[in-house]
Amino acid sequence: MEFEEREVRLPRGKLRYHQGGRGAPLLYFHSAGGFRASRALKKLMETRTVYMPIVPGFDGTEALDGIKSCADLAELFAAFADSVIKDACDVMGHSFGGRIAIWFAARYPEKVRLLVLEAPSGFRPAGSPPPRRDQAAMFAHPENLANEKSAEATAQNRKMAERYHQASDMDEELVGQLGKIKAVTLILHGTRDGMIPEASANFIKSRIPISHLVFVYDAAHAIEVDQPELFASLTGDFLRRGQGFLVNPGSDKMEAVPA
Amino acid sequence: MKFSYFHLMPWTDVTEAGQDWPVPNFQFDPKKGTELYRTYIDSMAYAEECGFDWVGCNEHHFSPYGLMSNPNLIAASLIQKTKRIKIAVLGCLVPLLNPIRVAEEFAMLDVISGGRLIAGFMRGIPHEYVAYNVPPSESFGRMLEASELIRKAWSQPQPFGWEGKYYQFRAISIWPRPVQQPGPRVLMSGSTPESARFAAQNHAKLGIVRLTDLESVRDCIKVYKEAAEEAGWMPEPDDILIGQYTSIAETEAEAKKNLEGGIDYFLNVLNGGIRTAAQLVLQKTRYYTKPTAIERTAQRVAVLKGMSIEERVDKGLVLCGTPDQVVKQIKNLHRELGMGVINVVMKVGNVPNDAIHRGMTLFKNHVVEHVRDL
């Protein structure tokens, strides 16, 4: 399964996106590193059509006038979903993409079926350790990395991400969105994440009305890279069965209806 | 100095000492067993009166070596019979068990005891993996993952799931939570430099109970302290527990005779079937990832088998003699190792229970007051 790069014209301007896979749609918001076709996502693409819009200004794309914040991005991507996906879909976001996913789910609950937040940024409760900047904070298993973009390109993307959010420890505006999320939400946190504190995951869990927090063992911030099989099987199961993913189905093939 | 009164709860009426694994249980007499459990539990509860600081139990399976397939049941009994002594479960064999069950049981013990639990996370000796049909080559990986999961279950304020290599749980929220937060103090075995380092990295107390010489123990303690410092903490003397077979009697001759008989029964009877299974595990699996570890184990057994009680005393491997002699031996051991806890094992093999009771009373009246301030 491979991604195909496409472009769509929206009222606010042109938007590039990647699409790949087959099955029910999954709208995916990438991290501050930009587009990455992780092994985990490719596994998910066996049963899901993944749509990954490129945040304007990332990966060599142009920024769009008037799109200045994560809330603006959520609005832009709502137009993208209306134009390309056309129906409610599952939504997933990693780190910076998790922030966008929170805005998206809070503002447009009717567009979101199930929500997956992979180590979302923006929540650092007082007393939490500061983020580490070493490679181990991001990757517990850097040997899994493949076809990475250049360090310069990644740095440019990260700089761009900072334009979209105030780099504060606790994004109070974002905190205010958590309680508005209607979708059943799966929050993922790597046990070796050196960038986002564990307290952040608990904070989010305590504020999203129907949410489940799962620690992924031996994964740092980039869970998809560190534990692609665990990530794909866990999220795949959640997206297939909704809250029913709590129950071990054994050999019972009955599909649970998502709440 | 603190003292832990540790008991293996061995079966001492083996009629046919063999090398079979598992050891056939027709030799266990349930009626005698009821009496034996009562005797052992009473003896362990008496430890509090005798000035011991901890009372310890542990987990073994499928042999007369130890009758505590679930040490937490014994710990629960001891909590009811004691008031202040720490309850040291040394420990549960976490790679063999459901880690959430371990977290729950330990949390229960901690709450029932008012925070007196010391929670041992042990990897177990090789034969246990045959008993519970767990691949020995997975033991270390399971130990790593289960240890982290148990601690998470104790400390997490929100329900959480766990997606790991060996364990997957979608929603965990244990009731009760432990009294001690973020969890009961953990003790891990550190008889090799590798395991000592692992204990330090996990901010656990260090337990070294299988001694062949003090030099290697010193090495492990050094590794433990260095690894702890690297991990950002500094162990206290109380964080280091050293095991000692102990025999205290009115006369040196009696103490030696008791211990000699007990060690002979322990090595030649209780260890029979276990050794058979252990050899299978060590030869046929990657329980130890390094061949040197297998050699080290074989050497340790060989060295101990040929050693007299006098040699063991001289080398600091056992405490044996009159109260005055034992006081001196404890002081020597402390000078050599600087540990803060001695794990006293008086029930070695089939040492008579009345001799043990007398030894405990001698400890209470003539030993502990002279070494308490070390």
Short mmCIF file of N, CA, C and O in Angstrom, two decimals, chain A residues 56-149:
data_model
loop_
_atom_site.label_atom_id
_atom_site.label_comp_id
_atom_site.label_asym_id
_atom_site.label_seq_id
_atom_site.Cartn_x
_atom_site.Cartn_y
_atom_site.Cartn_z
N PRO A 56 -0.60 23.59 5.42
CA PRO A 56 0.01 24.59 4.54
C PRO A 56 1.30 25.16 5.12
O PRO A 56 1.33 25.54 6.30
N GLY A 57 2.33 25.19 4.28
CA GLY A 57 3.64 25.66 4.74
C GLY A 57 4.58 24.51 5.06
O GLY A 57 5.78 24.71 5.22
N PHE A 58 4.03 23.31 5.16
CA PHE A 58 4.84 22.13 5.46
C PHE A 58 5.27 21.46 4.15
O PHE A 58 4.59 21.53 3.14
N ASP A 59 6.40 20.77 4.26
CA ASP A 59 6.88 19.91 3.18
C ASP A 59 6.89 20.65 1.82
O ASP A 59 6.50 20.09 0.79
N GLY A 60 7.30 21.90 1.85
CA GLY A 60 7.47 22.65 0.61
C GLY A 60 6.21 23.28 0.05
O GLY A 60 6.24 23.88 -1.03
N THR A 61 5.12 23.16 0.77
CA THR A 61 3.87 23.78 0.28
C THR A 61 3.81 25.25 0.74
O THR A 61 4.56 25.67 1.64
N GLU A 62 2.92 26.00 0.12
CA GLU A 62 2.76 27.41 0.48
C GLU A 62 1.80 27.56 1.65
O GLU A 62 0.82 26.81 1.75
N ALA A 63 2.11 28.51 2.51
CA ALA A 63 1.14 28.86 3.56
C ALA A 63 -0.06 29.54 2.90
O ALA A 63 0.06 30.07 1.79
N LEU A 64 -1.21 29.46 3.55
CA LEU A 64 -2.42 30.08 2.99
C LEU A 64 -2.78 31.33 3.80
O LEU A 64 -2.69 31.32 5.04
N ASP A 65 -3.21 32.34 3.09
CA ASP A 65 -3.61 33.57 3.76
C ASP A 65 -4.75 33.30 4.73
O ASP A 65 -5.71 32.59 4.41
N GLY A 66 -4.64 33.88 5.89
CA GLY A 66 -5.73 33.78 6.87
C GLY A 66 -5.73 32.48 7.66
O GLY A 66 -6.53 32.33 8.58
N ILE A 67 -4.84 31.55 7.35
CA ILE A 67 -4.77 30.30 8.13
C ILE A 67 -3.58 30.45 9.08
O ILE A 67 -2.42 30.28 8.70
N LYS A 68 -3.89 30.81 10.32
CA LYS A 68 -2.81 31.19 11.24
C LYS A 68 -2.75 30.36 12.52
O LYS A 68 -1.79 30.47 13.27
N SER A 69 -3.78 29.62 12.75
CA SER A 69 -3.82 28.90 14.04
C SER A 69 -4.31 27.48 13.83
O SER A 69 -4.78 27.12 12.74
N CYS A 70 -4.24 26.69 14.87
CA CYS A 70 -4.75 25.32 14.77
C CYS A 70 -6.26 25.33 14.56
O CYS A 70 -6.80 24.44 13.88
N ALA A 71 -6.93 26.32 15.13
CA ALA A 71 -8.38 26.43 14.92
C ALA A 71 -8.66 26.71 13.44
O ALA A 71 -9.59 26.14 12.85
N ASP A 72 -7.82 27.59 12.84
CA ASP A 72 -7.97 27.86 11.41
C ASP A 72 -7.73 26.59 10.60
O ASP A 72 -8.43 26.33 9.60
N LEU A 73 -6.74 25.83 11.01
CA LEU A 73 -6.43 24.58 10.29
C LEU A 73 -7.62 23.62 10.37
O LEU A 73 -7.96 22.93 9.40
N ALA A 74 -8.24 23.58 11.55
CA ALA A 74 -9.40 22.70 11.71
C ALA A 74 -10.50 23.10 10.73
O ALA A 74 -11.15 22.24 10.10
N GLU A 75 -10.68 24.40 10.58
CA GLU A 75 -11.71 24.90 9.66
C GLU A 75 -11.35 24.53 8.22
O GLU A 75 -12.20 24.07 7.44
N LEU A 76 -10.08 24.71 7.88
CA LEU A 76 -9.62 24.38 6.53
C LEU A 76 -9.83 22.88 6.25
O LEU A 76 -10.31 22.48 5.18
N PHE A 77 -9.50 22.06 7.25
CA PHE A 77 -9.61 20.62 7.04
C PHE A 77 -11.07 20.14 7.06
O PHE A 77 -11.40 19.09 6.51
N ALA A 78 -11.93 20.92 7.71
CA ALA A 78 -13.37 20.61 7.64
C ALA A 78 -13.84 20.77 6.20
O ALA A 78 -14.61 19.96 5.67
N ALA A 79 -13.35 21.85 5.57
CA ALA A 79 -13.70 22.06 4.16
C ALA A 79 -13.12 20.94 3.30
O ALA A 79 -13.76 20.47 2.34
N PHE A 80 -11.92 20.52 3.65
CA PHE A 80 -11.29 19.40 2.94
C PHE A 80 -12.15 18.13 3.07
O PHE A 80 -12.42 17.43 2.09
N ALA A 81 -12.59 17.85 4.30
CA ALA A 81 -13.40 16.65 4.53
C ALA A 81 -14.70 16.73 3.74
O ALA A 81 -15.14 15.73 3.13
N ASP A 82 -15.32 17.92 3.74
CA ASP A 82 -16.58 18.09 2.98
C ASP A 82 -16.35 17.86 1.49
O ASP A 82 -17.17 17.25 0.81
N SER A 83 -15.23 18.34 1.03
CA SER A 83 -14.97 18.29 -0.40
C SER A 83 -14.49 16.91 -0.87
O SER A 83 -14.88 16.43 -1.92
N VAL A 84 -13.65 16.28 -0.08
CA VAL A 84 -12.99 15.04 -0.54
C VAL A 84 -13.62 13.79 0.08
O VAL A 84 -13.91 12.82 -0.61
N ILE A 85 -13.85 13.80 1.37
CA ILE A 85 -14.35 12.59 2.04
C ILE A 85 -15.88 12.57 2.02
O ILE A 85 -16.49 11.52 1.90
N LYS A 86 -16.47 13.72 2.22
CA LYS A 86 -17.90 13.96 2.05
C LYS A 86 -18.79 13.42 3.17
O LYS A 86 -19.97 13.71 3.20
N ASP A 87 -18.28 12.61 4.04
CA ASP A 87 -19.12 12.02 5.08
C ASP A 87 -18.34 12.03 6.40
O ASP A 87 -17.13 12.25 6.42
N ALA A 88 -19.04 11.75 7.48
CA ALA A 88 -18.34 11.64 8.76
C ALA A 88 -17.30 10.52 8.66
O ALA A 88 -17.52 9.53 7.97
N CYS A 89 -16.19 10.72 9.34
CA CYS A 89 -15.12 9.71 9.23
C CYS A 89 -14.37 9.63 10.55
O CYS A 89 -14.56 10.44 11.46
N ASP A 90 -13.48 8.64 10.63
CA ASP A 90 -12.61 8.53 11.79
C ASP A 90 -11.46 9.52 11.63
O ASP A 90 -11.02 9.79 10.50
N VAL A 91 -10.99 10.04 12.75
CA VAL A 91 -9.96 11.08 12.71
C VAL A 91 -8.81 10.68 13.64
O VAL A 91 -9.05 10.17 14.76
N MET A 92 -7.60 10.94 13.18
CA MET A 92 -6.42 10.60 13.97
C MET A 92 -5.40 11.72 13.83
O MET A 92 -5.27 12.31 12.74
N GLY A 93 -4.70 12.02 14.91
CA GLY A 93 -3.67 13.05 14.82
C GLY A 93 -2.51 12.72 15.74
O GLY A 93 -2.71 12.23 16.86
N HIS A 94 -1.31 13.01 15.26
CA HIS A 94 -0.11 12.73 16.05
C HIS A 94 0.54 14.03 16.50
O HIS A 94 0.86 14.88 15.68
N SER A 95 0.74 14.16 17.79
CA SER A 95 1.46 15.28 18.40
C SER A 95 0.84 16.62 17.99
O SER A 95 -0.29 16.91 18.38
N PHE A 96 1.53 17.42 17.17
CA PHE A 96 0.95 18.68 16.66
C PHE A 96 -0.35 18.38 15.91
O PHE A 96 -1.35 19.11 16.01
N GLY A 97 -0.36 17.28 15.19
CA GLY A 97 -1.58 16.86 14.49
C GLY A 97 -2.69 16.50 15.46
O GLY A 97 -3.88 16.60 15.14
N GLY A 98 -2.31 16.09 16.68
CA GLY A 98 -3.30 15.80 17.72
C GLY A 98 -4.02 17.06 18.15
O GLY A 98 -5.22 17.06 18.43
N ARG A 99 -3.26 18.17 18.22
CA ARG A 99 -3.90 19.46 18.54
C ARG A 99 -4.96 19.80 17.50
O ARG A 99 -6.07 20.23 17.85
N ILE A 100 -4.57 19.62 16.25
CA ILE A 100 -5.52 19.95 15.17
C ILE A 100 -6.74 19.04 15.28
O ILE A 100 -7.89 19.48 15.14
N ALA A 101 -6.47 17.77 15.58
CA ALA A 101 -7.57 16.81 15.69
C ALA A 101 -8.53 17.20 16.81
O ALA A 101 -9.75 17.03 16.69
N ILE A 102 -7.98 17.71 17.91
CA ILE A 102 -8.84 18.14 19.03
C ILE A 102 -9.73 19.32 18.60
O ILE A 102 -10.94 19.33 18.84
N TRP A 103 -9.10 20.30 17.95
CA TRP A 103 -9.89 21.43 17.44
C TRP A 103 -10.97 20.94 16.47
O TRP A 103 -12.12 21.37 16.52
N PHE A 104 -10.57 20.06 15.58
CA PHE A 104 -11.48 19.55 14.56
C PHE A 104 -12.66 18.82 15.21
O PHE A 104 -13.84 19.07 14.88
N ALA A 105 -12.36 17.95 16.17
CA ALA A 105 -13.42 17.15 16.80
C ALA A 105 -14.34 18.01 17.66
O ALA A 105 -15.54 17.76 17.76
N ALA A 106 -13.74 19.04 18.29
CA ALA A 106 -14.55 19.91 19.14
C ALA A 106 -15.45 20.83 18.31
O ALA A 106 -16.61 21.08 18.66
N ARG A 107 -14.91 21.34 17.21
CA ARG A 107 -15.66 22.29 16.37
C ARG A 107 -16.67 21.59 15.45
O ARG A 107 -17.71 22.16 15.14
N TYR A 108 -16.30 20.42 15.00
CA TYR A 108 -17.14 19.74 13.99
C TYR A 108 -17.47 18.31 14.44
O TYR A 108 -17.09 17.34 13.79
N PRO A 109 -18.17 18.20 15.55
CA PRO A 109 -18.43 16.85 16.09
C PRO A 109 -19.19 15.96 15.11
O PRO A 109 -19.01 14.74 15.12
N GLU A 110 -20.00 16.59 14.25
CA GLU A 110 -20.79 15.79 13.31
C GLU A 110 -19.92 15.15 12.23
O GLU A 110 -20.35 14.22 11.54
N LYS A 111 -18.69 15.62 12.08
CA LYS A 111 -17.81 15.08 11.04
C LYS A 111 -16.93 13.95 11.57
O LYS A 111 -16.16 13.36 10.81
N VAL A 112 -17.00 13.70 12.90
CA VAL A 112 -16.06 12.74 13.49
C VAL A 112 -16.79 11.52 14.03
O VAL A 112 -17.70 11.64 14.85
N ARG A 113 -16.35 10.38 13.59
CA ARG A 113 -16.93 9.12 14.05
C ARG A 113 -16.17 8.66 15.30
O ARG A 113 -16.68 8.67 16.40
N LEU A 114 -14.94 8.32 15.14
CA LEU A 114 -14.08 7.96 16.27
C LEU A 114 -12.81 8.79 16.17
O LEU A 114 -12.37 9.14 15.07
N LEU A 115 -12.21 9.08 17.34
CA LEU A 115 -11.04 9.95 17.38
C LEU A 115 -9.86 9.23 18.02
O LEU A 115 -10.01 8.61 19.08
N VAL A 116 -8.69 9.32 17.38
CA VAL A 116 -7.46 8.75 17.97
C VAL A 116 -6.45 9.88 18.13
O VAL A 116 -6.11 10.56 17.15
N LEU A 117 -5.99 10.09 19.35
CA LEU A 117 -4.99 11.12 19.64
C LEU A 117 -3.70 10.42 20.03
O LEU A 117 -3.62 9.77 21.07
N GLU A 118 -2.71 10.58 19.18
CA GLU A 118 -1.42 9.92 19.42
C GLU A 118 -0.48 10.96 20.02
O GLU A 118 0.02 11.84 19.31
N ALA A 119 -0.28 10.88 21.33
CA ALA A 119 0.62 11.80 22.06
C ALA A 119 0.40 13.25 21.64
O ALA A 119 1.33 13.92 21.17
N PRO A 120 -0.80 13.78 21.80
CA PRO A 120 -1.05 15.16 21.35
C PRO A 120 -0.26 16.17 22.18
O PRO A 120 -0.08 15.98 23.39
N SER A 121 0.19 17.22 21.55
CA SER A 121 0.94 18.25 22.26
C SER A 121 -0.02 19.34 22.73
O SER A 121 -1.19 19.36 22.35
N GLY A 122 0.51 20.22 23.57
CA GLY A 122 -0.29 21.37 24.01
C GLY A 122 -0.74 21.31 25.44
O GLY A 122 -1.35 22.25 25.94
N PHE A 123 -0.41 20.20 26.13
CA PHE A 123 -0.86 20.05 27.52
C PHE A 123 0.34 19.62 28.38
O PHE A 123 0.81 18.49 28.26
N ARG A 124 0.84 20.49 29.16
CA ARG A 124 1.96 20.15 30.03
C ARG A 124 1.63 20.66 31.42
O ARG A 124 1.95 21.81 31.77
N PRO A 125 0.98 19.81 32.25
CA PRO A 125 0.58 20.26 33.58
C PRO A 125 1.79 20.75 34.39
O PRO A 125 2.91 20.28 34.19
N ALA A 126 1.54 21.69 35.29
CA ALA A 126 2.60 22.24 36.13
C ALA A 126 3.33 21.10 36.85
O ALA A 126 2.72 20.14 37.30
N GLY A 127 4.64 21.23 36.92
CA GLY A 127 5.44 20.22 37.60
C GLY A 127 5.93 19.12 36.68
O GLY A 127 6.71 18.26 37.08
N SER A 128 5.46 19.12 35.43
CA SER A 128 5.91 18.09 34.49
C SER A 128 7.35 18.38 34.07
O SER A 128 7.76 19.53 34.00
N PRO A 129 8.11 17.32 33.75
CA PRO A 129 9.47 17.57 33.29
C PRO A 129 9.45 18.27 31.94
O PRO A 129 8.52 18.08 31.15
N PRO A 130 10.47 19.09 31.67
CA PRO A 130 10.51 19.76 30.36
C PRO A 130 10.76 18.74 29.26
O PRO A 130 11.30 17.67 29.52
N PRO A 131 10.35 19.07 28.02
CA PRO A 131 10.58 18.10 26.94
C PRO A 131 12.07 17.92 26.68
O PRO A 131 12.84 18.88 26.77
N ARG A 132 12.46 16.69 26.41
CA ARG A 132 13.86 16.43 26.03
C ARG A 132 13.97 16.62 24.52
O ARG A 132 13.00 16.48 23.79
N ARG A 133 15.15 16.94 24.08
CA ARG A 133 15.34 17.18 22.65
C ARG A 133 16.25 16.14 22.01
O ARG A 133 16.59 16.26 20.85
N ASP A 134 16.63 15.12 22.78
CA ASP A 134 17.50 14.09 22.21
C ASP A 134 16.67 13.12 21.37
O ASP A 134 15.43 13.08 21.46
N GLN A 135 17.36 12.35 20.56
CA GLN A 135 16.66 11.45 19.65
C GLN A 135 15.81 10.42 20.41
O GLN A 135 14.71 10.05 19.96
N ALA A 136 16.31 9.98 21.57
CA ALA A 136 15.58 8.95 22.34
C ALA A 136 14.23 9.46 22.84
O ALA A 136 13.34 8.66 23.12
N ALA A 137 14.09 10.76 22.96
CA ALA A 137 12.81 11.31 23.39
C ALA A 137 11.74 11.08 22.32
O ALA A 137 10.57 10.89 22.61
N MET A 138 12.19 11.05 21.08
CA MET A 138 11.28 10.89 19.95
C MET A 138 11.16 9.43 19.52
O MET A 138 10.07 8.94 19.23
N PHE A 139 12.32 8.76 19.49
CA PHE A 139 12.34 7.38 18.98
C PHE A 139 13.00 6.43 19.98
O PHE A 139 14.18 6.59 20.30
N ALA A 140 12.25 5.45 20.44
CA ALA A 140 12.85 4.40 21.25
C ALA A 140 13.58 3.40 20.35
O ALA A 140 14.50 2.72 20.77
N HIS A 141 13.13 3.33 19.12
CA HIS A 141 13.74 2.39 18.17
C HIS A 141 14.04 3.11 16.85
O HIS A 141 13.38 2.89 15.83
N PRO A 142 15.08 3.94 16.87
CA PRO A 142 15.42 4.69 15.64
C PRO A 142 15.80 3.77 14.48
O PRO A 142 15.74 4.18 13.32
N GLU A 143 16.14 2.53 14.82
CA GLU A 143 16.48 1.57 13.75
C GLU A 143 15.27 1.29 12.84
O GLU A 143 15.41 0.76 11.74
N ASN A 144 14.07 1.67 13.31
CA ASN A 144 12.87 1.46 12.48
C ASN A 144 12.65 2.56 11.45
O ASN A 144 11.77 2.43 10.59
N LEU A 145 13.42 3.63 11.58
CA LEU A 145 13.22 4.75 10.65
C LEU A 145 13.64 4.35 9.23
O LEU A 145 14.63 3.65 9.05
N ALA A 146 12.87 4.83 8.26
CA ALA A 146 13.22 4.56 6.86
C ALA A 146 12.73 5.72 6.02
O ALA A 146 11.66 6.30 6.29
N ASN A 147 13.49 6.07 5.00
CA ASN A 147 13.11 7.13 4.06
C ASN A 147 12.72 8.43 4.75
O ASN A 147 11.71 9.05 4.43
N GLU A 148 13.52 8.81 5.73
CA GLU A 148 13.23 10.07 6.43
C GLU A 148 13.63 11.26 5.56
O GLU A 148 14.59 11.17 4.78
N LYS A 149 12.91 12.35 5.74
CA LYS A 149 13.29 13.56 5.00
C LYS A 149 14.53 14.17 5.66
O LYS A 149 14.91 13.75 6.77
#
